[in-house]
Amino acid sequence: MSSMKNQFDEAWELISRSNRIFLTTHEGTDGDDLGSLLAMNFALATRNKVTAAAVKAGVPNNLVFLPGSEQVADTLPEGPFDLLITFGCNNLARTGFEQMQAWNIPIINFDHHPDNRNFGTVNVVDPSTSAVAELVYYFLIHFHIEITSQIATCLLTGIFTDTGGFKHANTTAAALEVSAHLLKKGARIDRIAYQTMGRKRPQTIKAWAKALANTRFDTHKKLVFSVLTEEDLKDIGASEEDLDGFVELINNIPQARFALLLRQDGEMVKGTLRSEPYKGVDVSKIARSFGGGGHKLASGFKIKGRLTQDGAVWRVK
């Protein structure tokens, strides 16, 4: 990661000058960004930094096994802070904490999304890495910070989940080499796989069954899509995290060039898009047309409106 040396050094300079540091991710956090946050939190503790962490909507149930996750709040703690570190946010608004817009403190922005807006004082952004966790690994190694078993578990969770269990096209040789080192440092891939992908509660199975029943194929656009209303999830007793992995499932349909899952969330409609390299569709362009973003093969967006059905046709109004 010699190309990132300047950004690493600038970020470390900010950390060195700071005493009270706040860490956060995008709203509705995932294994990569939460794992990256927790790994950094452990690393900062070795440098005697006072830290606090929070993510909007809290820690998902499938990630509470991560070391240090109990220290992550779902609301902003009392400040003041003299440094903000974000993980996996292409812009500051993605944190979901509107109050942060008024904070006048330096920001270190860790991300690997190609549409990152470089909103930080220092932007540690590299789209070539498989996950934010891989980038954080290089950062810690650069400064000779010990990779403990706790840090290794958090970082391997990030790489494992963001590569879809090493199945996605972003599973590079470098990502596998980093993962091998994290295994040597004490991470348990069997436990990570079970907690993040293998364990399915009854509500998850019911949510997938309902989403499959609502799945349709658009022969003109070569699009496979599914829709879940707020009532669907409420009747099942399911939450957003119960849908993790579903859009990847329908993306496996051979005739489809890309997949879309739409779900109601209050007054907003959330869209999740997936494709594969050989299908020739850049879903990030679709997401950006709705104000979202992400990777070429994995993106998302959020728009204001309500899902309504007119016969076999779904609309957002």
Coordinates of N, CA and C in Angstrom, one line a residue, residues 18 34 59 73 76 88 100 117-118 124 135 148 161 169 181 196 206 221 247 280 288 290 307 309:
S18 N -4.8 14.2 18.7 CA -6.2 14.2 19.3 C -6.2 13.4 20.6
L34 N -18.5 -2.0 10.6 CA -18.5 -2.1 12.1 C -17.2 -2.8 12.5
V59 N -26.1 -1.9 16.7 CA -25.4 -3.0 16.2 C -26.4 -4.1 15.8
A73 N -22.8 2.6 20.8 CA -24.1 3.1 21.1 C -24.9 3.3 19.8
L76 N -25.8 9.5 19.6 CA -24.6 10.3 19.8 C -24.3 10.5 21.3
G88 N -16.7 3.6 5.8 CA -17.7 3.2 4.8 C -18.7 4.2 4.4
M100 N -23.9 16.0 13.3 CA -22.5 16.0 12.9 C -22.2 17.1 11.9
R117 N -16.9 11.0 -1.8 CA -16.8 12.4 -2.1 C -15.6 13.1 -1.4
N118 N -14.8 12.3 -0.8 CA -13.6 12.9 -0.1 C -13.9 14.1 0.8
V124 N -8.7 8.5 3.5 CA -8.0 7.2 3.3 C -9.0 6.4 2.5
L135 N -8.3 -2.2 4.1 CA -7.6 -0.9 4.2 C -7.1 -0.6 5.6
T148 N -4.0 -8.1 17.4 CA -4.4 -9.1 18.4 C -5.5 -10.0 17.8
T161 N -17.4 -10.7 5.0 CA -18.8 -10.3 4.7 C -18.8 -9.4 3.4
A169 N -16.5 -10.9 -6.9 CA -15.4 -10.6 -7.7 C -14.3 -9.8 -7.0
H181 N -3.3 -14.0 7.1 CA -2.6 -13.5 8.2 C -3.5 -13.3 9.4
T196 N -22.4 -14.6 10.8 CA -22.8 -13.6 9.8 C -23.7 -14.2 8.7
K206 N -38.9 -16.7 7.0 CA -40.2 -16.2 6.6 C -40.1 -15.0 5.7
K221 N -35.9 -5.7 -19.5 CA -34.7 -5.1 -18.8 C -33.8 -6.2 -18.3
V247 N -30.8 -10.4 -1.9 CA -30.7 -9.9 -3.2 C -29.6 -10.7 -4.0
G280 N -22.2 -7.5 -17.3 CA -22.0 -6.2 -18.0 C -22.9 -5.1 -17.6
R288 N -26.9 5.8 -8.5 CA -26.6 7.2 -8.5 C -27.8 8.0 -9.2
F290 N -30.7 7.6 -8.6 CA -31.7 7.8 -7.5 C -31.1 8.5 -6.3
L307 N -44.4 2.4 -1.3 CA -44.6 1.4 -2.3 C -46.1 1.1 -2.4
Q309 N -49.1 -1.0 -4.9 CA -49.3 -2.0 -5.9 C -50.6 -1.8 -6.7

